[in-house]
Short mmCIF file of C-alpha atoms in Angstrom, two decimals:
data_model
loop_
_atom_site.label_atom_id
_atom_site.label_comp_id
_atom_site.label_asym_id
_atom_site.label_seq_id
_atom_site.Cartn_x
_atom_site.Cartn_y
_atom_site.Cartn_z
CA MET B 44 -7.87 -37.15 7.12
CA ASN B 45 -6.98 -37.86 3.51
CA SER B 46 -4.20 -35.50 2.36
CA GLU B 47 -6.33 -34.53 -0.64
CA GLN B 48 -9.26 -33.44 1.50
CA LYS B 49 -9.59 -29.75 2.22
CA PRO B 50 -10.08 -28.52 5.78
CA PHE B 51 -13.32 -26.76 6.58
CA GLU B 52 -13.12 -23.05 5.91
CA MET B 53 -14.79 -20.12 7.59
CA GLY B 54 -18.55 -20.01 6.94
CA GLU B 55 -18.61 -23.44 5.24
CA VAL B 56 -20.58 -25.51 7.80
CA PRO B 57 -24.21 -24.68 8.66
CA HIS B 58 -25.68 -25.01 12.14
CA PRO B 59 -27.59 -28.34 12.55
CA GLY B 60 -30.71 -26.29 13.27
CA GLU B 61 -30.97 -25.68 9.51
CA THR B 62 -31.30 -29.43 8.99
CA VAL B 63 -33.95 -29.59 11.69
CA GLN B 64 -35.84 -26.82 9.91
CA GLU B 65 -35.63 -28.74 6.61
CA TYR B 66 -37.15 -31.82 8.27
CA LEU B 67 -39.96 -29.70 9.67
CA GLU B 68 -40.73 -28.31 6.23
CA PHE B 69 -40.63 -31.81 4.69
CA ASN B 70 -43.17 -33.04 7.24
CA SER B 71 -45.19 -29.80 7.16
CA TRP B 72 -44.71 -29.38 10.90
CA SER B 73 -44.27 -26.24 12.94
CA GLN B 74 -41.69 -25.81 15.68
CA ARG B 75 -44.52 -26.12 18.20
CA ASP B 76 -45.55 -29.44 16.59
CA LEU B 77 -41.99 -30.70 17.05
CA ALA B 78 -41.97 -29.57 20.70
CA ARG B 79 -45.17 -31.54 21.37
CA ARG B 80 -43.87 -34.66 19.61
CA THR B 81 -40.43 -34.66 21.32
CA GLY B 82 -41.28 -33.22 24.71
CA VAL B 83 -38.52 -30.64 24.25
CA SER B 84 -39.54 -27.11 25.24
CA PRO B 85 -40.65 -24.78 22.42
CA LYS B 86 -37.93 -22.33 23.49
CA ILE B 87 -35.18 -24.93 22.99
CA ILE B 88 -36.63 -26.01 19.64
CA SER B 89 -36.74 -22.35 18.52
CA GLU B 90 -33.15 -21.73 19.62
CA ILE B 91 -31.92 -24.86 17.80
CA CYS B 92 -33.71 -23.87 14.59
CA ASN B 93 -32.26 -20.37 14.83
CA GLY B 94 -28.73 -21.59 15.48
CA LYS B 95 -28.60 -20.23 19.02
CA THR B 96 -28.17 -23.47 20.97
CA SER B 97 -26.68 -26.92 20.46
CA ILE B 98 -28.29 -30.32 20.01
CA THR B 99 -27.58 -32.31 23.19
CA PRO B 100 -27.62 -36.13 23.53
CA PRO B 101 -31.14 -36.15 25.10
CA THR B 102 -32.46 -33.93 22.31
CA ALA B 103 -30.73 -36.11 19.68
CA LEU B 104 -32.48 -39.18 21.12
CA ALA B 105 -35.82 -37.39 20.94
CA PHE B 106 -35.16 -36.41 17.31
CA GLU B 107 -34.22 -40.03 16.56
CA ASN B 108 -37.73 -41.23 17.39
CA VAL B 109 -39.53 -38.37 15.66
CA PHE B 110 -37.47 -37.93 12.50
CA GLU B 111 -36.36 -41.58 12.20
CA ARG B 112 -32.70 -40.62 11.96
CA PRO B 113 -30.29 -42.04 14.57
CA ALA B 114 -29.11 -39.88 17.42
CA HIS B 115 -25.51 -40.09 16.24
CA PHE B 116 -26.60 -38.38 12.99
CA TRP B 117 -27.78 -35.31 14.91
CA LEU B 118 -24.83 -35.36 17.29
CA GLY B 119 -22.49 -35.71 14.31
CA LEU B 120 -23.93 -32.59 12.69
CA GLN B 121 -23.42 -30.74 15.95
CA GLN B 122 -19.84 -31.98 16.32
CA ILE B 123 -18.95 -30.91 12.79
CA TYR B 124 -20.46 -27.48 13.38
CA ASP B 125 -18.69 -27.07 16.74
CA GLU B 126 -15.35 -27.97 15.16
CA SER B 127 -15.96 -25.47 12.35
CA ALA B 128 -16.93 -22.76 14.84
CA ALA B 129 -13.75 -23.40 16.87
CA ARG B 130 -11.72 -23.23 13.67
CA ARG B 131 -13.36 -19.95 12.69
CA LYS B 132 -12.58 -18.53 16.11
CA THR B 133 -8.93 -19.60 15.86
CA GLN B 134 -8.63 -18.23 12.34
CA SER B 135 -10.22 -14.99 13.40
CA ALA B 136 -7.65 -14.57 16.17
CA SER B 137 -4.73 -15.39 13.85
CA PHE B 138 -6.07 -13.02 11.19
CA ALA B 139 -6.32 -10.25 13.79
CA ASP B 140 -2.70 -10.86 14.82
CA TRP B 141 -1.65 -10.67 11.15
CA ALA B 142 -3.50 -7.39 10.70
CA LYS B 143 -1.55 -5.85 13.59
CA LEU B 144 1.61 -6.06 11.46
CA PHE B 145 0.27 -3.33 9.16
CA PRO B 146 0.19 0.44 9.82
CA ILE B 147 -3.61 0.48 9.64
CA LYS B 148 -3.97 3.78 11.51
CA GLU B 149 -1.65 5.61 9.13
CA MET B 150 -3.20 3.94 6.05
CA LYS B 151 -6.60 5.25 7.10
CA GLU B 152 -5.26 8.73 7.87
CA LEU B 153 -3.61 8.89 4.47
CA LYS B 154 -6.81 7.70 2.78
CA PHE B 155 -5.50 4.44 1.38
CA SER B 156 -8.12 2.37 -0.45
CA LEU B 157 -9.23 0.32 2.57
CA PRO B 158 -12.89 -0.82 2.49
CA GLU B 159 -14.98 0.63 5.28
CA GLY B 160 -17.26 -1.16 7.74
CA LEU B 161 -15.05 -4.25 8.08
CA SER B 162 -12.59 -5.55 10.65
CA ASP B 163 -8.96 -4.60 10.03
CA ALA B 164 -8.16 -8.12 8.82
CA GLU B 165 -11.13 -8.26 6.44
CA ALA B 166 -10.34 -4.80 5.08
CA LEU B 167 -6.70 -5.75 4.46
CA LEU B 168 -7.62 -8.98 2.67
CA LYS B 169 -9.96 -7.09 0.34
CA PHE B 170 -7.40 -4.30 -0.09
CA PHE B 171 -4.73 -6.79 -1.22
CA GLY B 172 -7.19 -9.00 -3.11
CA VAL B 173 -6.23 -12.23 -1.31
CA ALA B 174 -8.17 -14.88 0.61
CA ASN B 175 -6.12 -15.13 3.80
CA PRO B 176 -2.72 -14.26 5.33
CA THR B 177 -1.14 -17.40 3.87
CA THR B 178 -2.07 -16.46 0.32
CA TRP B 179 -0.97 -12.87 1.02
CA ASP B 180 2.48 -14.15 1.94
CA SER B 181 2.72 -16.37 -1.14
CA VAL B 182 1.72 -13.53 -3.46
CA TRP B 183 4.14 -10.99 -2.04
CA SER B 184 7.08 -13.31 -1.44
CA SER B 185 6.84 -14.46 -5.07
CA TRP B 186 7.52 -11.00 -6.40
CA THR B 187 11.10 -10.17 -7.34
CA VAL B 188 11.52 -6.89 -5.50
CA ALA B 189 14.80 -5.01 -5.53
CA TYR B 190 14.80 -2.52 -2.71
CA ARG B 191 17.51 0.00 -1.81
CA GLN B 192 17.20 -0.15 1.97
CA THR B 193 18.53 2.41 4.40
CA ARG B 194 21.47 1.51 6.55
CA VAL B 195 19.87 2.17 9.91
CA ARG B 196 16.17 1.49 9.43
CA GLN B 197 14.37 -1.77 10.09
CA ILE B 198 12.21 -2.03 7.01
CA ARG B 199 8.61 -3.13 7.62
CA ASN B 200 7.74 -5.45 4.76
CA GLU B 201 4.01 -5.13 5.45
CA ALA B 202 4.19 -1.34 5.18
CA VAL B 203 6.18 -1.57 1.95
CA ALA B 204 3.61 -4.00 0.53
CA ALA B 205 0.73 -1.71 1.52
CA TRP B 206 2.36 1.27 -0.21
CA VAL B 207 3.06 -0.70 -3.38
CA ARG B 208 -0.52 -2.05 -3.44
CA GLU B 209 -1.91 1.48 -3.10
CA THR B 210 0.16 2.61 -6.10
CA GLU B 211 -1.33 -0.27 -8.08
CA LEU B 212 -4.90 0.63 -7.09
CA SER B 213 -4.28 4.32 -7.83
CA ALA B 214 -2.88 3.46 -11.26
CA ARG B 215 -6.14 1.69 -12.17
CA GLU B 216 -7.88 5.05 -12.12
CA LEU B 217 -5.70 6.42 -14.95
CA GLN B 218 -6.31 5.98 -18.65
CA VAL B 219 -2.98 4.77 -20.07
CA ALA B 220 -2.00 3.97 -23.66
CA ASP B 221 0.01 0.91 -24.64
CA TYR B 222 3.66 1.32 -23.70
CA SER B 223 6.15 2.63 -26.25
CA ASP B 224 9.89 3.14 -25.77
CA GLU B 225 9.88 5.74 -28.51
CA ARG B 226 7.05 7.76 -26.99
CA LEU B 227 8.61 7.64 -23.53
CA HIS B 228 11.97 8.85 -24.87
CA ALA B 229 10.17 11.69 -26.63
CA ALA B 230 8.23 12.46 -23.44
CA LEU B 231 11.42 13.27 -21.55
CA SER B 232 11.85 16.55 -23.44
CA GLU B 233 8.24 17.44 -22.62
CA LEU B 234 8.57 16.58 -18.95
CA ARG B 235 11.77 18.46 -18.21
CA PRO B 236 10.43 22.04 -18.71
CA LEU B 237 7.55 21.28 -16.34
CA SER B 238 10.05 21.57 -13.50
CA ARG B 239 9.82 25.35 -13.91
CA LEU B 240 6.10 25.37 -13.09
CA GLY B 241 4.66 25.92 -9.67
CA ALA B 242 4.49 22.75 -7.61
CA GLU B 243 0.71 22.80 -7.50
CA ARG B 244 0.53 22.59 -11.32
CA ILE B 245 2.92 19.77 -12.18
CA LEU B 246 1.21 16.49 -11.28
CA GLU B 247 -1.57 16.46 -13.87
CA PRO B 248 0.64 17.27 -16.90
CA ILE B 249 3.24 14.71 -15.73
CA GLN B 250 0.53 12.06 -15.57
CA LYS B 251 -0.90 13.02 -18.96
CA ILE B 252 2.44 12.99 -20.79
CA CYS B 253 3.56 9.70 -19.26
CA ALA B 254 0.16 8.05 -19.78
CA ALA B 255 0.43 8.75 -23.52
CA ALA B 256 3.69 6.75 -23.48
CA GLY B 257 2.20 3.84 -21.52
CA VAL B 258 3.35 4.75 -17.99
CA ALA B 259 0.94 5.43 -15.14
CA VAL B 260 2.48 7.94 -12.71
CA VAL B 261 0.89 8.08 -9.27
CA LEU B 262 1.69 9.97 -6.10
CA VAL B 263 1.09 7.97 -2.91
CA PRO B 264 2.14 9.20 0.54
CA GLY B 265 4.86 7.19 2.23
CA LEU B 266 4.16 5.01 5.26
CA PRO B 267 6.27 4.80 8.42
CA GLY B 268 8.99 2.18 8.34
CA THR B 269 9.53 2.29 4.58
CA GLY B 270 11.64 5.31 3.59
CA ILE B 271 10.46 4.91 -0.01
CA SER B 272 10.98 7.67 -2.55
CA GLY B 273 9.58 5.84 -5.56
CA CYS B 274 9.13 2.63 -7.50
CA ALA B 275 9.17 1.42 -11.09
CA ARG B 276 7.09 -1.58 -12.01
CA TRP B 277 5.62 -3.37 -15.00
CA LEU B 278 1.90 -4.00 -14.45
CA SER B 279 1.69 -5.93 -17.73
CA SER B 280 3.64 -6.26 -20.95
CA ARG B 281 1.92 -3.11 -22.23
CA ARG B 282 1.66 -0.96 -19.14
CA ALA B 283 4.23 0.40 -16.70
CA LEU B 284 3.87 2.15 -13.36
CA VAL B 285 5.94 4.80 -11.61
CA GLY B 286 4.98 5.48 -8.00
CA LEU B 287 6.28 8.56 -6.17
CA THR B 288 6.17 9.81 -2.58
CA LEU B 289 7.07 13.17 -1.09
CA ARG B 290 9.71 11.80 1.21
CA TYR B 291 11.74 15.03 1.20
CA LYS B 292 8.98 17.40 0.04
CA THR B 293 11.09 19.46 -2.37
CA ASP B 294 10.98 19.72 -6.14
CA ASP B 295 14.58 18.64 -6.72
CA GLN B 296 13.99 15.29 -5.01
CA LEU B 297 10.70 14.68 -6.79
CA TRP B 298 12.05 15.41 -10.26
CA PHE B 299 15.21 13.39 -9.73
CA THR B 300 13.16 10.43 -8.47
CA LEU B 301 10.76 10.68 -11.42
CA PHE B 302 13.56 10.51 -13.98
CA HIS B 303 15.35 7.84 -11.96
CA GLU B 304 12.25 5.62 -12.07
CA LEU B 305 11.67 6.33 -15.75
CA ALA B 306 15.25 5.16 -16.32
CA HIS B 307 14.34 1.81 -14.77
CA ILE B 308 11.39 1.56 -17.16
CA LEU B 309 13.47 2.44 -20.21
CA LEU B 310 16.72 0.65 -19.38
CA HIS B 311 16.07 -2.22 -17.01
CA ARG B 312 12.90 -3.95 -18.12
CA ASN B 313 14.68 -7.25 -18.76
CA LYS B 314 16.85 -6.97 -15.64
CA ARG B 315 14.43 -5.77 -12.99
CA SER B 316 10.68 -5.73 -13.59
CA PHE B 317 10.04 -4.20 -10.18
CA VAL B 318 12.30 -1.75 -8.34
CA ILE B 319 11.59 0.18 -5.13
CA ASP B 320 13.97 3.04 -4.36
CA ASN B 321 15.04 5.21 -1.49
CA ALA B 322 15.98 8.79 -2.29
CA ALA B 323 19.40 8.87 -3.91
CA ASN B 324 20.45 12.02 -2.09
CA ASP B 325 20.02 10.58 1.40
CA LEU B 326 23.57 9.92 2.62
CA GLY B 327 22.22 7.30 5.03
CA ASP B 328 20.97 5.12 2.19
CA LYS B 329 22.88 2.05 1.19
CA ILE B 330 22.40 -0.45 -1.63
CA VAL B 331 22.24 -3.80 0.16
CA ASP B 332 21.89 -5.92 -2.99
CA PRO B 333 25.22 -5.94 -4.89
CA GLU B 334 23.41 -6.78 -8.12
CA MET B 335 21.46 -3.54 -7.80
CA GLU B 336 24.49 -1.24 -7.64
CA PRO B 337 25.14 -1.02 -11.41
CA VAL B 338 21.40 -0.72 -12.07
CA GLU B 339 21.04 2.14 -9.59
CA THR B 340 24.19 3.85 -10.83
CA GLU B 341 22.88 3.73 -14.39
CA ALA B 342 19.49 5.14 -13.33
CA ASN B 343 21.18 7.92 -11.34
CA THR B 344 23.37 8.85 -14.29
CA PHE B 345 20.37 8.86 -16.61
CA ALA B 346 18.42 11.17 -14.27
CA ARG B 347 21.35 13.55 -13.78
CA GLU B 348 22.13 13.77 -17.49
CA THR B 349 18.48 14.18 -18.51
CA LEU B 350 17.83 16.97 -16.01
CA ILE B 351 21.12 18.86 -16.50
CA PRO B 352 23.36 17.61 -19.33
CA ALA B 353 27.02 17.26 -18.35
CA THR B 354 28.28 19.75 -20.92
CA GLN B 355 25.97 22.49 -19.63
CA MET B 356 26.77 21.70 -16.02
CA SER B 357 30.48 21.74 -16.74
CA GLU B 358 30.26 25.22 -18.28
CA PHE B 359 28.41 26.52 -15.23
CA LEU B 360 30.87 24.96 -12.78
CA HIS B 361 33.76 26.51 -14.68
CA ARG B 362 32.49 29.98 -13.77
CA LYS B 363 32.75 29.21 -10.03
CA VAL B 364 30.04 31.71 -9.10
CA PHE B 365 27.18 30.02 -7.24
CA THR B 366 24.93 32.74 -5.87
CA ASN B 367 21.16 32.51 -5.95
CA ASP B 368 21.14 34.92 -8.90
CA SER B 369 23.72 32.99 -10.90
CA ILE B 370 21.94 29.68 -10.20
CA HIS B 371 18.62 31.20 -11.25
CA ASP B 372 20.11 32.63 -14.47
CA PHE B 373 21.73 29.29 -15.33
CA ALA B 374 18.43 27.47 -14.74
CA GLU B 375 16.70 29.91 -17.07
CA ARG B 376 19.27 29.28 -19.80
CA VAL B 377 18.96 25.49 -19.62
CA GLN B 378 15.17 25.60 -19.10
CA ILE B 379 15.09 23.74 -15.79
CA GLY B 380 13.73 24.55 -12.35
CA PRO B 381 16.35 26.39 -10.22
CA GLY B 382 15.67 24.07 -7.28
CA ILE B 383 16.96 21.17 -9.35
CA VAL B 384 20.24 23.02 -9.95
CA VAL B 385 20.54 23.70 -6.22
CA GLY B 386 19.92 20.06 -5.38
CA ARG B 387 22.57 18.96 -7.86
CA LEU B 388 25.16 21.41 -6.49
CA GLN B 389 24.41 20.37 -2.91
CA HIS B 390 24.64 16.68 -3.72
CA ASP B 391 27.97 17.14 -5.51
CA GLY B 392 29.39 19.17 -2.62
CA VAL B 393 29.79 22.32 -4.70
CA ILE B 394 27.69 24.34 -2.24
CA LEU B 395 26.73 23.68 1.39
CA PRO B 396 23.45 21.84 2.25
CA HIS B 397 21.78 25.06 3.41
CA GLN B 398 22.81 27.21 0.46
CA GLY B 399 20.28 28.02 -2.23
CA ASN B 400 17.36 26.33 -0.50
CA ARG B 401 15.23 29.40 -1.10
CA LEU B 402 15.20 28.44 -4.78
CA LYS B 403 13.70 25.01 -4.08
CA GLN B 404 9.94 24.58 -4.21
CA LYS B 405 8.18 22.99 -1.26
CA LEU B 406 5.72 20.33 -2.33
CA ASP B 407 2.38 19.73 -0.68
CA PHE B 408 -0.30 17.72 -2.45
CA GLY B 409 -2.72 17.64 0.43
CA PHE B 410 -1.22 14.91 2.57
CA THR B 411 1.49 14.54 5.21
CA GLU B 412 4.26 12.04 4.65
CA GLU B 413 4.81 9.54 7.46
CA GLU B 414 8.38 8.92 8.51
#
C-alpha cells in the first residue's frame, strides 16, 4: 500500500449489500425479482441487502450475469468489507484494553463528565475529545507537565490525565474575565479573610473573586493513584485555571494549596505553564524533578507569607504559648482561620501533629476523595 494512503477506519466501508440495493433501484427491481433472475433464494437476497450475510462465489457469478458486472467485482466488495470488519473488531478490542487503564468505576462514582450510554472506550474518547488511543497519547505526552510525585506511590498517568481533564471541563462552566496580574494580586487580600468562614461557605466566593482576576478555580475530587492536591494551568493567554482536591480534607491544607497554586500563576507563567502538585505538608512527598525544586520552594514561601506574614508569625512564636486559646486569639488578630495557624505550627514542628486539630475545619463538599 502506498505510504500516503490512509488505512480504512471504523465505519468507513459499507456492506456490499448496499451496492446490490443500488443496482436494484437503478433497474427498478424488487429483491424478489432479483431472486427469480439469479435463482438465489429470496431469504439470501434479503440478508445480503440488509448486510446480514456475505456474497459467496456462486452468488457473485449469478450477479455477474444479471447485473453485467464481473464476479470479481462483487467478491472484491465483500473482501474489502470483511477486511474492514476484522479491523474494526481488532480496534474495538485494543480500545477496550486501553480503557481498562483508567479508573472508570471511580470516575463514574465521583460524577466525572463521562457521556452515558456508551462503551467505556467510547465514553473516554469523547471525555478527552480525541479520536483514538493513539491521538490521546500524542495530546497528553505533548504537554509539559511538572508533577511533584510521592516517594512511594506508583503514579497512574491515566488517572492524572482524567483528573486534569475534569478540571478543564469544570472550568468551562465558569464565567471568567480576562486575566490580570494586578487584579489577582489585589484579590489575595480579599481571599485571605475568607478562611475564617465556615467551610460550607467558602467555595463560591473564592471562585467569584478569582474569576474577576481571570482565574477559574474548580474543586474536583482526587482519583486513586494520583495523590494530587492541586494544579495551576494556563488554558489560554487570557485565562488561567487552579484545580483543587480535598486530599487531606482540612481547611489548612486547602488554603495553603490555593495560595500555592496562585503563586504558580503569578510567578511562574514563563517557567511552567502547567504544574500539578502534591500536598506540601505530606512528609512522604518528594520533588523528583530538580528543576522544580526552586519553583516549588518559591510557591511555598509565597503561600506561607501571604497567609501568615513572617513578622506576625515571629511575634507569636516569641511568646511561646501555643494553647488552643492563644492560637485562636492570634488568628483573630491577624484575621486568618485558626486552623491555618495550627497547620503552620504543626508543619514547622512547633507543636505536635495532634495538637490543635480541634481548631481545624473539616471539609466536605459532597464527595469522597479516593486514595
